CSV table of C-alpha atoms and ligand atoms in Angstrom, one decimal:
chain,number,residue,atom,x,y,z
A,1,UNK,CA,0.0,0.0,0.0
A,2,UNK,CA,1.3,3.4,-0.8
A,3,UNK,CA,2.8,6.1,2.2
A,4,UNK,CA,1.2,9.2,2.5
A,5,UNK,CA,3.2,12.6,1.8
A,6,UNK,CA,0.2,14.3,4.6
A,7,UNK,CA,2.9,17.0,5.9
A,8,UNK,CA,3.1,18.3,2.1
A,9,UNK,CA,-1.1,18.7,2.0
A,10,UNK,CA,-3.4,21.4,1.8
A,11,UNK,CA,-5.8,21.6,4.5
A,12,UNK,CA,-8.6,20.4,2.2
A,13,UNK,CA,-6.6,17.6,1.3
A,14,UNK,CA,-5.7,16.9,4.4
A,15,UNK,CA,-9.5,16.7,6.0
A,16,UNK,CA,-10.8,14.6,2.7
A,17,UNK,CA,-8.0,12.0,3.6
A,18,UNK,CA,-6.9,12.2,7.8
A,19,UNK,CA,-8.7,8.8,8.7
A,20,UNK,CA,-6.2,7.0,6.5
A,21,UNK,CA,-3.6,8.5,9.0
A,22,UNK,CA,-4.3,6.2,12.1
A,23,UNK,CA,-3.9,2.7,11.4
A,24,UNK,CA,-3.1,-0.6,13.8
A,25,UNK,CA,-0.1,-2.5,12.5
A,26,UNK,CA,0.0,-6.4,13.1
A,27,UNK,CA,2.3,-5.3,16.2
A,28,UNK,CA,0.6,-2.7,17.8
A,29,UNK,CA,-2.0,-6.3,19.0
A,30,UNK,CA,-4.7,-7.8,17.6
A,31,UNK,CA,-8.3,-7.0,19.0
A,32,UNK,CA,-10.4,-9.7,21.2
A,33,UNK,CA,-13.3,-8.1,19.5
A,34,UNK,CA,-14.0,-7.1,15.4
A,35,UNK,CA,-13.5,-4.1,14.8
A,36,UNK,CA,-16.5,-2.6,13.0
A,37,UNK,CA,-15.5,-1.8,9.7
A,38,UNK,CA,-17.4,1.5,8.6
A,39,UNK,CA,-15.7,1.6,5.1
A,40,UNK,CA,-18.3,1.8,1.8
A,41,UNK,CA,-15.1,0.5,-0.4
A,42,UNK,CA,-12.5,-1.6,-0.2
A,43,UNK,CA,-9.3,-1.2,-1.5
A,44,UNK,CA,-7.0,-4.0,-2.9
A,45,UNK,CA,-3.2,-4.5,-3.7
A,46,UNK,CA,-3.8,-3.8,-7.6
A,47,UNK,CA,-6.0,-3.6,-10.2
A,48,UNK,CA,-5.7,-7.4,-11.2
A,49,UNK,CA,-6.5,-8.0,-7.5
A,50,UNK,CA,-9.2,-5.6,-7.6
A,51,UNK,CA,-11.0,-7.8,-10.5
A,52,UNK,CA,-10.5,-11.0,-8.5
A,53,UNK,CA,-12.0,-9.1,-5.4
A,54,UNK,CA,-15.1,-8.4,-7.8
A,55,UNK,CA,-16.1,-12.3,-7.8
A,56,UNK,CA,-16.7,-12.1,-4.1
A,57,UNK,CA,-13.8,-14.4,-3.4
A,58,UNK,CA,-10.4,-14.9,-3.2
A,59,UNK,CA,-8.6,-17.7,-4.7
A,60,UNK,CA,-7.6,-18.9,-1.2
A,61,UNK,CA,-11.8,-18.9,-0.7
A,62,UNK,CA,-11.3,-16.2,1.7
A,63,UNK,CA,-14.1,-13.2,1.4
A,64,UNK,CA,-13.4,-10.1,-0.7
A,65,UNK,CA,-15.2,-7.0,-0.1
A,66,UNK,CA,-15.2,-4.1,-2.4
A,67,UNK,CA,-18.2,-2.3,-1.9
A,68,UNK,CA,-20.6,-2.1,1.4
A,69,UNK,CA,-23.7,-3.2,-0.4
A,70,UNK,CA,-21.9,-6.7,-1.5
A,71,UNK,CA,-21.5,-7.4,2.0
A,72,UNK,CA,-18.8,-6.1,5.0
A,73,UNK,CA,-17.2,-7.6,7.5
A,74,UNK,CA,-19.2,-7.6,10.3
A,75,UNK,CA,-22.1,-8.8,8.4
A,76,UNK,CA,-20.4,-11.9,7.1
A,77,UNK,CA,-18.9,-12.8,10.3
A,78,UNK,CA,-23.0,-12.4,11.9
A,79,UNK,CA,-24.0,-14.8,8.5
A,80,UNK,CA,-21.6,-17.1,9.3
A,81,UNK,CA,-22.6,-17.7,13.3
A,82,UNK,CA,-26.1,-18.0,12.2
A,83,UNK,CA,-25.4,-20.2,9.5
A,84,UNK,CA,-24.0,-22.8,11.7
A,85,UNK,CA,-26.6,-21.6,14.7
A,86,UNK,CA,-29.2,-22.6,12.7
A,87,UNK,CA,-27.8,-25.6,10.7
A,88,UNK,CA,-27.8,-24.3,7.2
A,89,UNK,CA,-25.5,-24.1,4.5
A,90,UNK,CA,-26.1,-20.2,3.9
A,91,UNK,CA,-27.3,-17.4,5.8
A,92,UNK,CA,-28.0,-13.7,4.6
A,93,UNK,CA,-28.9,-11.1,6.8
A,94,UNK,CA,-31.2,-7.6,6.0
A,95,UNK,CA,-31.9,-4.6,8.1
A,96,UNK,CA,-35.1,-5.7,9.1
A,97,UNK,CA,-37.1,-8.9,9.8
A,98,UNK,CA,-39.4,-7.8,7.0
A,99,UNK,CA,-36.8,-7.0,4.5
A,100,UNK,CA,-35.5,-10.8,5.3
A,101,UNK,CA,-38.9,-12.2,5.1
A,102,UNK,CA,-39.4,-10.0,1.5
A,103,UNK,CA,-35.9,-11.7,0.3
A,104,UNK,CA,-36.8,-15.1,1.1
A,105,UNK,CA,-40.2,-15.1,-1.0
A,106,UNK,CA,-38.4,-13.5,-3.7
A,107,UNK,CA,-36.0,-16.0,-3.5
A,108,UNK,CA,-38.2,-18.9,-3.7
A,109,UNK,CA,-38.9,-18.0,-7.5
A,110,UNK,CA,-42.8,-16.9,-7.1
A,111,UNK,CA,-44.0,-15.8,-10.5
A,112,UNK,CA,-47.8,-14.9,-11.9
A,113,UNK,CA,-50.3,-18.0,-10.7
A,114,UNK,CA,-48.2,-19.2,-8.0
A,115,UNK,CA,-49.3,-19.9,-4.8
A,116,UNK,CA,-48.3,-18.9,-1.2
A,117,UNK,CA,-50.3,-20.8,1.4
A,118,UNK,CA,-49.7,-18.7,4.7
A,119,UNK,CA,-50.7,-19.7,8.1
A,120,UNK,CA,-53.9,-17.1,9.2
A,121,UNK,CA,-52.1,-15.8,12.3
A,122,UNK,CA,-48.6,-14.5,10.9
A,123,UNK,CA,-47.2,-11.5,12.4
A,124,UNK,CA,-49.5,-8.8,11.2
A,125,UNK,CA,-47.2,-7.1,8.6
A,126,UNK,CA,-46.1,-10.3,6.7
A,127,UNK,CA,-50.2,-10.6,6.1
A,128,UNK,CA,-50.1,-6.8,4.5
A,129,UNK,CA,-46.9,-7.5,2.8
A,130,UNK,CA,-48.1,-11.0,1.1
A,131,UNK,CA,-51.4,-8.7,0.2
A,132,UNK,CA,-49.8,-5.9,-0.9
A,133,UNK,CA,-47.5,-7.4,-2.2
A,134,UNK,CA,-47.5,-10.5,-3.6
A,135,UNK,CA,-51.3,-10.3,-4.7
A,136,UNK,CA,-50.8,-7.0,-7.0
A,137,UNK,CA,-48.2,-9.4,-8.8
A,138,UNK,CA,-51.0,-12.3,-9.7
A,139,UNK,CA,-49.2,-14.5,-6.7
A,140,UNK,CA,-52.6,-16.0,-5.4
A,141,UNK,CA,-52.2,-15.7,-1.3
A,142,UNK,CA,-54.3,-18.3,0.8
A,143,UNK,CA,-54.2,-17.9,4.4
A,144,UNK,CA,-55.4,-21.2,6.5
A,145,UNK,CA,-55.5,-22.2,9.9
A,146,UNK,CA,-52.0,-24.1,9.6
A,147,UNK,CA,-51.6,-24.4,13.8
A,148,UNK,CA,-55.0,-27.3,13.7
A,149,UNK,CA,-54.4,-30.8,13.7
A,150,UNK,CA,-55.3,-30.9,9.7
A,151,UNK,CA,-52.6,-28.8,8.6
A,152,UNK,CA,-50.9,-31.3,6.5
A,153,UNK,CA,-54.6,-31.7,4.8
A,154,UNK,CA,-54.8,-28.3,3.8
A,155,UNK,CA,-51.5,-28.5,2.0
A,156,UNK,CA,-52.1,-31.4,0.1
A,157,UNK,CA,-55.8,-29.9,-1.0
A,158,UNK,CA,-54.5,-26.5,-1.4
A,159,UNK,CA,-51.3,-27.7,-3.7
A,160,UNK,CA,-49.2,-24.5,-3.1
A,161,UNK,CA,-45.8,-23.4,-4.6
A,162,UNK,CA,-44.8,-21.4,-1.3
A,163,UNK,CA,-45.8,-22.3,2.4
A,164,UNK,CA,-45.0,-19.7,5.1
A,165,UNK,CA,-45.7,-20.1,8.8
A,166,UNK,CA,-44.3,-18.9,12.1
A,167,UNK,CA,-43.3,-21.9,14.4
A,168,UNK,CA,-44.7,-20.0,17.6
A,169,UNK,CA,-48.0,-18.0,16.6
A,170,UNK,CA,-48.8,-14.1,18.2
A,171,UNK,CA,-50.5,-13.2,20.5
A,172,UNK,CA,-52.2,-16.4,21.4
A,173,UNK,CA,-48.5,-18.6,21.0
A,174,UNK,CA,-50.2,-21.7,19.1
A,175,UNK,CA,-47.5,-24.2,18.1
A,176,UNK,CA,-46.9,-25.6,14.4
A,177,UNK,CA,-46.9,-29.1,13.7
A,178,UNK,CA,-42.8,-28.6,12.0
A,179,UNK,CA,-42.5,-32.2,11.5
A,180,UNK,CA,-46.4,-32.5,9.4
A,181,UNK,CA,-46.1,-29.5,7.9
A,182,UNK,CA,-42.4,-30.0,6.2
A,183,UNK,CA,-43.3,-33.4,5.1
A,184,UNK,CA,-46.5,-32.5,3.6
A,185,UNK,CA,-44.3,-29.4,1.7
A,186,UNK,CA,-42.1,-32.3,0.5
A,187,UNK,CA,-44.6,-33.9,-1.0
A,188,UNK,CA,-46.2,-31.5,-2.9
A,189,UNK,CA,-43.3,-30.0,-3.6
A,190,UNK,CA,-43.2,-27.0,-1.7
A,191,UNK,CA,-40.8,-24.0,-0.6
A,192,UNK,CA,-40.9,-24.3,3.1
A,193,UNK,CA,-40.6,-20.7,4.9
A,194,UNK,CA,-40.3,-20.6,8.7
A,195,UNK,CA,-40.7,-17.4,10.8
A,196,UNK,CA,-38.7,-19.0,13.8
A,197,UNK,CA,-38.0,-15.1,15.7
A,198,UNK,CA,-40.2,-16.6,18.9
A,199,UNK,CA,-38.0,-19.9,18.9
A,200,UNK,CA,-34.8,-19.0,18.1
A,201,UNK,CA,-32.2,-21.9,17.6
A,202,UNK,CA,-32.3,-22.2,21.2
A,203,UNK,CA,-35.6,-23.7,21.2
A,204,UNK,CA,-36.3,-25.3,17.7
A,205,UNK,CA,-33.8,-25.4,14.5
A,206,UNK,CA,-36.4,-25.9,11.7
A,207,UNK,CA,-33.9,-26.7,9.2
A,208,UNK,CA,-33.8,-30.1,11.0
A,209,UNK,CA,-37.6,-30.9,10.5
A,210,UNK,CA,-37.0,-30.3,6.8
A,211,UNK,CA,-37.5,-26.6,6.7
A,212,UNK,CA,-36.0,-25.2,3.6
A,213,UNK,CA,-36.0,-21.1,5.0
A,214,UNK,CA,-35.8,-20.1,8.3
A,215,UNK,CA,-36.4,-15.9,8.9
A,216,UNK,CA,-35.7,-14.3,11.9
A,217,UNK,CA,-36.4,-10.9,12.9
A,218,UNK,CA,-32.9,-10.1,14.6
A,219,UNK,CA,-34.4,-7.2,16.5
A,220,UNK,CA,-36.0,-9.1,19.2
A,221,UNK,CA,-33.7,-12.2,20.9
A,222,UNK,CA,-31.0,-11.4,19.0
A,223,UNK,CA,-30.0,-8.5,19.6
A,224,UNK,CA,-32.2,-9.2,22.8
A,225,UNK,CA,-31.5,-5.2,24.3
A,226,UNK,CA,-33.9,-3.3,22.4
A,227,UNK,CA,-31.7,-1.3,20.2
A,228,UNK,CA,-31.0,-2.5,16.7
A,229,UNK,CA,-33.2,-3.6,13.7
A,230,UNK,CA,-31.9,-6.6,11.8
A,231,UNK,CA,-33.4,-9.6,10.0
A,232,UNK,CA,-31.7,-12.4,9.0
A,233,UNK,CA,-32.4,-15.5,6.5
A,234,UNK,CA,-30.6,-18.9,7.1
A,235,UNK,CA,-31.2,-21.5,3.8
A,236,UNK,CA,-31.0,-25.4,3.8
A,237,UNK,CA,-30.0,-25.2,0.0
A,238,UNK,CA,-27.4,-23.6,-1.5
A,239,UNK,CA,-29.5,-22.8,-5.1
A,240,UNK,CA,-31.7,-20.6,-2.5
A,241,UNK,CA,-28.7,-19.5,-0.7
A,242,UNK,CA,-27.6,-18.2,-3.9
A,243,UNK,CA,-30.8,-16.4,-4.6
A,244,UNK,CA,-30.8,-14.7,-1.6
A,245,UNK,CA,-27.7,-13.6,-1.7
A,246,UNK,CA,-28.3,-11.8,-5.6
A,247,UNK,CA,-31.5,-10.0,-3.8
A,248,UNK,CA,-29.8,-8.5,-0.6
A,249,UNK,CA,-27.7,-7.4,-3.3
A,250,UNK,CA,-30.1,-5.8,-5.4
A,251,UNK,CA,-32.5,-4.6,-2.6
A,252,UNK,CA,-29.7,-3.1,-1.0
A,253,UNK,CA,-31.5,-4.1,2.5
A,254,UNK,CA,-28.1,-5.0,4.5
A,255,UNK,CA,-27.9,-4.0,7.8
A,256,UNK,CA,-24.9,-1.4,8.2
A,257,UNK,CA,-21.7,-2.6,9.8
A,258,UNK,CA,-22.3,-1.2,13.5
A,259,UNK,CA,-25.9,-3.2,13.4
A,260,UNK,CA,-24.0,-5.9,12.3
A,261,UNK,CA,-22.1,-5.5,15.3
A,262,UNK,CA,-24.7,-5.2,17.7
A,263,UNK,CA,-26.6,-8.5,17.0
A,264,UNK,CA,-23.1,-10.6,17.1
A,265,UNK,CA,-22.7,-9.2,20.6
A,266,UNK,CA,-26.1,-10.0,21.7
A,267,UNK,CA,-25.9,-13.5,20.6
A,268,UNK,CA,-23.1,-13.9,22.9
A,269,UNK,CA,-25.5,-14.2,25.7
A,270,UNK,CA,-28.9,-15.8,24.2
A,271,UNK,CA,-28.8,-18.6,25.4
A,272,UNK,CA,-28.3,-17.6,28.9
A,273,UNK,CA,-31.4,-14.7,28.2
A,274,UNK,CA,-33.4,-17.5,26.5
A,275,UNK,CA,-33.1,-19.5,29.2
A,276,UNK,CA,-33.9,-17.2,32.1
A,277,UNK,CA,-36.8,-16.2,29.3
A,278,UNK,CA,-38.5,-19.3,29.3
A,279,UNK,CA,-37.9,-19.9,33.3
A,280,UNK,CA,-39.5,-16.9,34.3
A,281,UNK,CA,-42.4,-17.1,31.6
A,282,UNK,CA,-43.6,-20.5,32.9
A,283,UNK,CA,-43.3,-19.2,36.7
A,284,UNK,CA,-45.0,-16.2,35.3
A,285,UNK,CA,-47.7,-18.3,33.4
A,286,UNK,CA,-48.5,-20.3,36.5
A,287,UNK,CA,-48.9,-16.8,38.4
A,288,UNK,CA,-51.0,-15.5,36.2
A,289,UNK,CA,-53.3,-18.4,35.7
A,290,UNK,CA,-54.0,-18.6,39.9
A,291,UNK,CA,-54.8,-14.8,39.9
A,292,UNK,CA,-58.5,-13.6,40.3
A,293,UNK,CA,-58.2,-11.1,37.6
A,294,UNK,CA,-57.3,-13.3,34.7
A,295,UNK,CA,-59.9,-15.0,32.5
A,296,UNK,CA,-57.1,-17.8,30.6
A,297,UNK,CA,-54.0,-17.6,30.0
A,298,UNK,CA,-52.0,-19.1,27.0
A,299,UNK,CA,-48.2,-20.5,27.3
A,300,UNK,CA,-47.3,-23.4,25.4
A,301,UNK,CA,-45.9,-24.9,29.1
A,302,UNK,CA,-49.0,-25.1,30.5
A,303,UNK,CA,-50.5,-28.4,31.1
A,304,UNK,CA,-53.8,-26.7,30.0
A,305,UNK,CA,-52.6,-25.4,26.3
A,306,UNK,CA,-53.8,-27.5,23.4
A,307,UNK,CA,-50.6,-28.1,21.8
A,308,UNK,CA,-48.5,-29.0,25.1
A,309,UNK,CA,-47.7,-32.3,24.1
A,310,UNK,CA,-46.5,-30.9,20.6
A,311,UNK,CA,-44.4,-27.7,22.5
A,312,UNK,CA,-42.5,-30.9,24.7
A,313,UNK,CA,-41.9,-32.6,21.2
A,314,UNK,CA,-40.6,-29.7,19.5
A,315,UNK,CA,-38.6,-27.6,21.9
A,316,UNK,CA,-35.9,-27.8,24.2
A,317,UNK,CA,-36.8,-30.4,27.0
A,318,UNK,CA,-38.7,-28.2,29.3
A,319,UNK,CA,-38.7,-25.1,28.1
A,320,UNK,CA,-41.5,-22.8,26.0
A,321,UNK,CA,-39.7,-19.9,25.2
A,322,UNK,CA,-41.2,-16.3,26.6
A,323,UNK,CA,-43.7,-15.2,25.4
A,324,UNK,CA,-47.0,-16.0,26.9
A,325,UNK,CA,-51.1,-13.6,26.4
A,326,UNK,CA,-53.6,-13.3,28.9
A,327,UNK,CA,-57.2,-12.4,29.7
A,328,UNK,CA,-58.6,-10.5,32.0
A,329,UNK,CA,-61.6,-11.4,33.4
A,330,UNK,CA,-63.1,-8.1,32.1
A,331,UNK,CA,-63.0,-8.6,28.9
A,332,UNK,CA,-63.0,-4.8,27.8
A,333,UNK,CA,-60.2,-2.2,25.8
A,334,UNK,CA,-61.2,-0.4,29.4
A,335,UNK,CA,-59.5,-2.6,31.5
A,336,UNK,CA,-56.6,-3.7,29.5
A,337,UNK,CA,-55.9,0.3,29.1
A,338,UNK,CA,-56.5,0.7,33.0
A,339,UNK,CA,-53.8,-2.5,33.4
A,340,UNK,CA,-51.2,-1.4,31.2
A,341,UNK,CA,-51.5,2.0,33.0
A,342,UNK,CA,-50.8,0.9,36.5
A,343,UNK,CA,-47.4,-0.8,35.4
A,344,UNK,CA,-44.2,0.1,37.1
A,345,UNK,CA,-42.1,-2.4,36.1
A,346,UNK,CA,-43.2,-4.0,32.9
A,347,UNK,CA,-42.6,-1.9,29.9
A,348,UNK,CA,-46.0,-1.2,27.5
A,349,UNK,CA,-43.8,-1.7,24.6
A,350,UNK,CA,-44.5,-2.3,20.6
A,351,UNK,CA,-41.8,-5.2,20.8
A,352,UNK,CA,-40.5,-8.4,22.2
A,353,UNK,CA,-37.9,-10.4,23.0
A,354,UNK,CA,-35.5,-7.4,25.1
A,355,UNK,CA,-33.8,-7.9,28.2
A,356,UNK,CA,-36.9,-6.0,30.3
A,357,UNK,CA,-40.8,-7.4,30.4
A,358,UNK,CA,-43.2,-5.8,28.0
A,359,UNK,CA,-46.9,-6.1,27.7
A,360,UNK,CA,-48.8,-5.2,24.8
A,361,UNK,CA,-52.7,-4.7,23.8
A,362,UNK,CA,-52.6,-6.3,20.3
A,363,UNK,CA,-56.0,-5.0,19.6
A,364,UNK,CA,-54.2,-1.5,19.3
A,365,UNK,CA,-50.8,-2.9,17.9
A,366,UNK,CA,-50.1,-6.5,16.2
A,367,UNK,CA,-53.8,-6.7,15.3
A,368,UNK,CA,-54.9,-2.9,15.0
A,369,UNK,CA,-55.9,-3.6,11.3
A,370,UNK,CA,-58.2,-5.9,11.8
A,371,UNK,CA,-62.5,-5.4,12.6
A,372,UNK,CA,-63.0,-6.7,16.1
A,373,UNK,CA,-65.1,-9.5,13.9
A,374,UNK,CA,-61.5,-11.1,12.7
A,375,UNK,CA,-60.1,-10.7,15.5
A,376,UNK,CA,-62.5,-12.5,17.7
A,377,UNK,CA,-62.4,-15.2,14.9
A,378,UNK,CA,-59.1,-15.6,15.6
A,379,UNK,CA,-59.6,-15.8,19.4
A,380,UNK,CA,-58.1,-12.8,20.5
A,381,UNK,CA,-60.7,-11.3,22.8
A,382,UNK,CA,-60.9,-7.3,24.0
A,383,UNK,CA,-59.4,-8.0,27.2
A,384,UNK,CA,-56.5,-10.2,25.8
A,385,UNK,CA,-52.8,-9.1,26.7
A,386,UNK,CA,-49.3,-10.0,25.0
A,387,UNK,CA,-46.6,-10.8,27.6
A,388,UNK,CA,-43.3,-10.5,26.7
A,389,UNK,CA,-41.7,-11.7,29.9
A,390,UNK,CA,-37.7,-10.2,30.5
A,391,UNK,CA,-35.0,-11.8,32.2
A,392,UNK,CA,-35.5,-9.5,35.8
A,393,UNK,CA,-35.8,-11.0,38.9
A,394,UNK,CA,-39.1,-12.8,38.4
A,395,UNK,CA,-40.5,-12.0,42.0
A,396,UNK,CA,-40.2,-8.3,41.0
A,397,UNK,CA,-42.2,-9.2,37.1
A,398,UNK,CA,-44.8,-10.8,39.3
A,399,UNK,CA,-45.4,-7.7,42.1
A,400,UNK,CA,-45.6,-5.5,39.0
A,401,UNK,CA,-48.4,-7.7,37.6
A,402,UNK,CA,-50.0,-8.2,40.7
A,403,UNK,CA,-50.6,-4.8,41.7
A,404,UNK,CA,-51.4,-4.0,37.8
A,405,UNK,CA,-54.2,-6.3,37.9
A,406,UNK,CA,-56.0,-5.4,41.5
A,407,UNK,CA,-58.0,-2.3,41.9
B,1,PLP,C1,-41.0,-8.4,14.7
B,1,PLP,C2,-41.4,-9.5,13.9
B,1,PLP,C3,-41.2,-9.5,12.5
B,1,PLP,C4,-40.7,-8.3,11.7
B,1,PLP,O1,-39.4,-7.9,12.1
B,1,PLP,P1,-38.8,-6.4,12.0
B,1,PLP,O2,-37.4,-6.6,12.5
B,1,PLP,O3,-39.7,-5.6,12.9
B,1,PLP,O4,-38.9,-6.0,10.6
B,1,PLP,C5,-41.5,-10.6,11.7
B,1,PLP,N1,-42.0,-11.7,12.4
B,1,PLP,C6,-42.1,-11.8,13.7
B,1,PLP,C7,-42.6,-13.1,14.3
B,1,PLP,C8,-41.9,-10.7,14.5
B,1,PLP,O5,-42.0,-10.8,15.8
């Protein structure tokens, strides 16, 4: 690399090209931690080298970067942990969950009189995005109850190109049949999508059921501290790997180097978080399901949840992750307002999946755009509560709720 002559430059020079002044030598100690490479371009030893770098990578296999769009450091090195987190060949990461999710139907090869069967109860926006969408462009979108014991039924009736369904559901956290639904994809030939953000890898790797896209929105246990948006996408084929790879390209939906960073460090500690998560939630879930103000409450750990037996098949051995919904026994947008009001602790929070409890109403958030008609179709009543339960001290989450819930 060539010296710089700084002491000979104008000021203006000088500004334009001062970063390139402080640089760590391989003496000066290598770093426990990446660095977090801000650079847009990359430079390389020579133009030949430059071409080479163009092809992504190296002849020794190693990664080239030359632009920030094509990829950075600190992105690759998040792609490669969830690669191997997740047991895929390939993983891509966005700057969003939904940007991941948007890659990972493009990438399944949709085109005019295909069809995306959807389970009913996906995260609110992937429904407006597969409408919006997907429909516009003559995909036909079908969304079925795919968490009932006929799942595998429906698929084989309904014949579709693309299947796409969350292995936890929200609010009311039914549980999929991985195994039924994967083999039924097999057989009719099927793209297999997973929305696994509520399991994480530390629960459930779908990729071992057969799964042939697992999505993730990285802003929730991932990152796990409420302060970075990331998606990611990890493939079970390297054709879709490939795919995905040309559209992060293209949609120029990467998540920027310090992001990047962020959700590496948090997955340093998710399984300790998940596992405090899923501790408290059932201790929580138990609590809530003895107190006088609460109607039912859903957690895949109770005894009393209809898919129990199917959440101790499919997750870790006793654990249900943590995320559980309750109602109040007044069933009214009254009460739930008056609850969420008289919090101290608990956070009333649009999100999931941090470090600190948050409750949210989904009538005014996850399911806002539905009538009160489809939303009572799909069981979630006026007086129904998301929990989101954080890795505090779990007698404190439980004083907070307990003096939230009495008058
Ligand atoms: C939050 C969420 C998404 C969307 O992710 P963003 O990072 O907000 O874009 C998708 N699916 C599930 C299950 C989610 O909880």
């Amino acid at each position: 690399m060539k010296q710089f002559d700084y002491p000979s430059w104008a000021l203006d020079t000088l500004l334009v090209h001062s970063s390139k002044l402080s640089r760590t030598s391989n003496n000066s100690g290598r770093p426990t931690v990446q660095p977090i490479y801000t650079s847009t371009t990359y430079l390389h030893a020579n133009a030949d080298a430059l071409d080479q770098a163009f092809s992504g990578n190296l002849p020794s296999g190693e990664p080239a970067y030359v632009y920030g769009r094509q990829g950075n450091p600190n992105a690759q090195t998040l792609e490669e942990i969830l690669a191997q987190a997740e047991g895929g060949v390939g993983a891509v990461v966005f700057s969003s969950g939904m940007a991941a999710i948007y890659a990972a139907l493009l990438a399944t090869g949709l085109t005019p009189g295909m069809k995306i069967l959807a389970a009913q109860d996906l995260y609110g926006t992937t429904i407006t995005l597969l409408r919006s969408i997907f429909i516009p462009t003559g995909v036909e979108v079908v969304l079925r109850d795919l968490c009932g014991p006929d799942a595998a039924g429906i698929i084989r009736t309904e014949q579709p190109d693309v299947i796409f369904v969350e292995t936890i559901s929200n609010p009311l956290v039914k549980v999929i049949d991985l195994d039924a639904i994967s083999s039924a994809a097999q057989e009719v030939g099927a793209v297999s999508i997973v929305d696994s953000t509520f399991t994480t890898p530390y629960l459930l790797r779908p990729i071992g059921y057969g799964f042939d896209l697992v999505v993730h929105s990285g802003t929730k246990y991932f990152g796990g501290h409420g302060d970075t948006t990331a998606g990611a996408v990890i493939s079970a084929r390297n054709t879709l790997a490939d795919q995905l790879r040309a559209y992060a390209t293209m949609l120029g939906a990467m998540p920027g180097p310090f992001d990047s960073y962020l959700i590496a460090r948090g997955l340093k500690t998710l399984t300790l978080r998940m596992e405090r998560h899923c501790t408290n939630a059932l201790q929580v879930a138990h609590f809530l399901q003895k107190h006088e103000a609460v109607e039912r409450v859903h957690y895949p750990g109770l005894v009393s949840h209809p898919q129990h037996e199917l959440a101790r098949r499919l997750l870790r051995q006793g654990h249900y992750g943590g995320l559980l919904a309750f109602e109040l026994k007044e069933q009214t947008r009254e009460a739930a307002y008056r609850f969420m009001d008289k919090l101290q602790l608990c956070l009333p929070a649009t999100t999931l999946g941090d470090a600190y409890s948050e409750v949210s109403y989904p009538p005014v958030s996850s399911h806002r755009n539905l009538t009160a008609n489809e939303r009572q179709q799909l069981g979630i009543t006026d007086g129904c509560i998301r929990f989101s339960v954080g890795i505090e001290d779990v007698e404190d989450i439980m004083r907070d709720l307990d003096q939230a819930l009495t008058n």
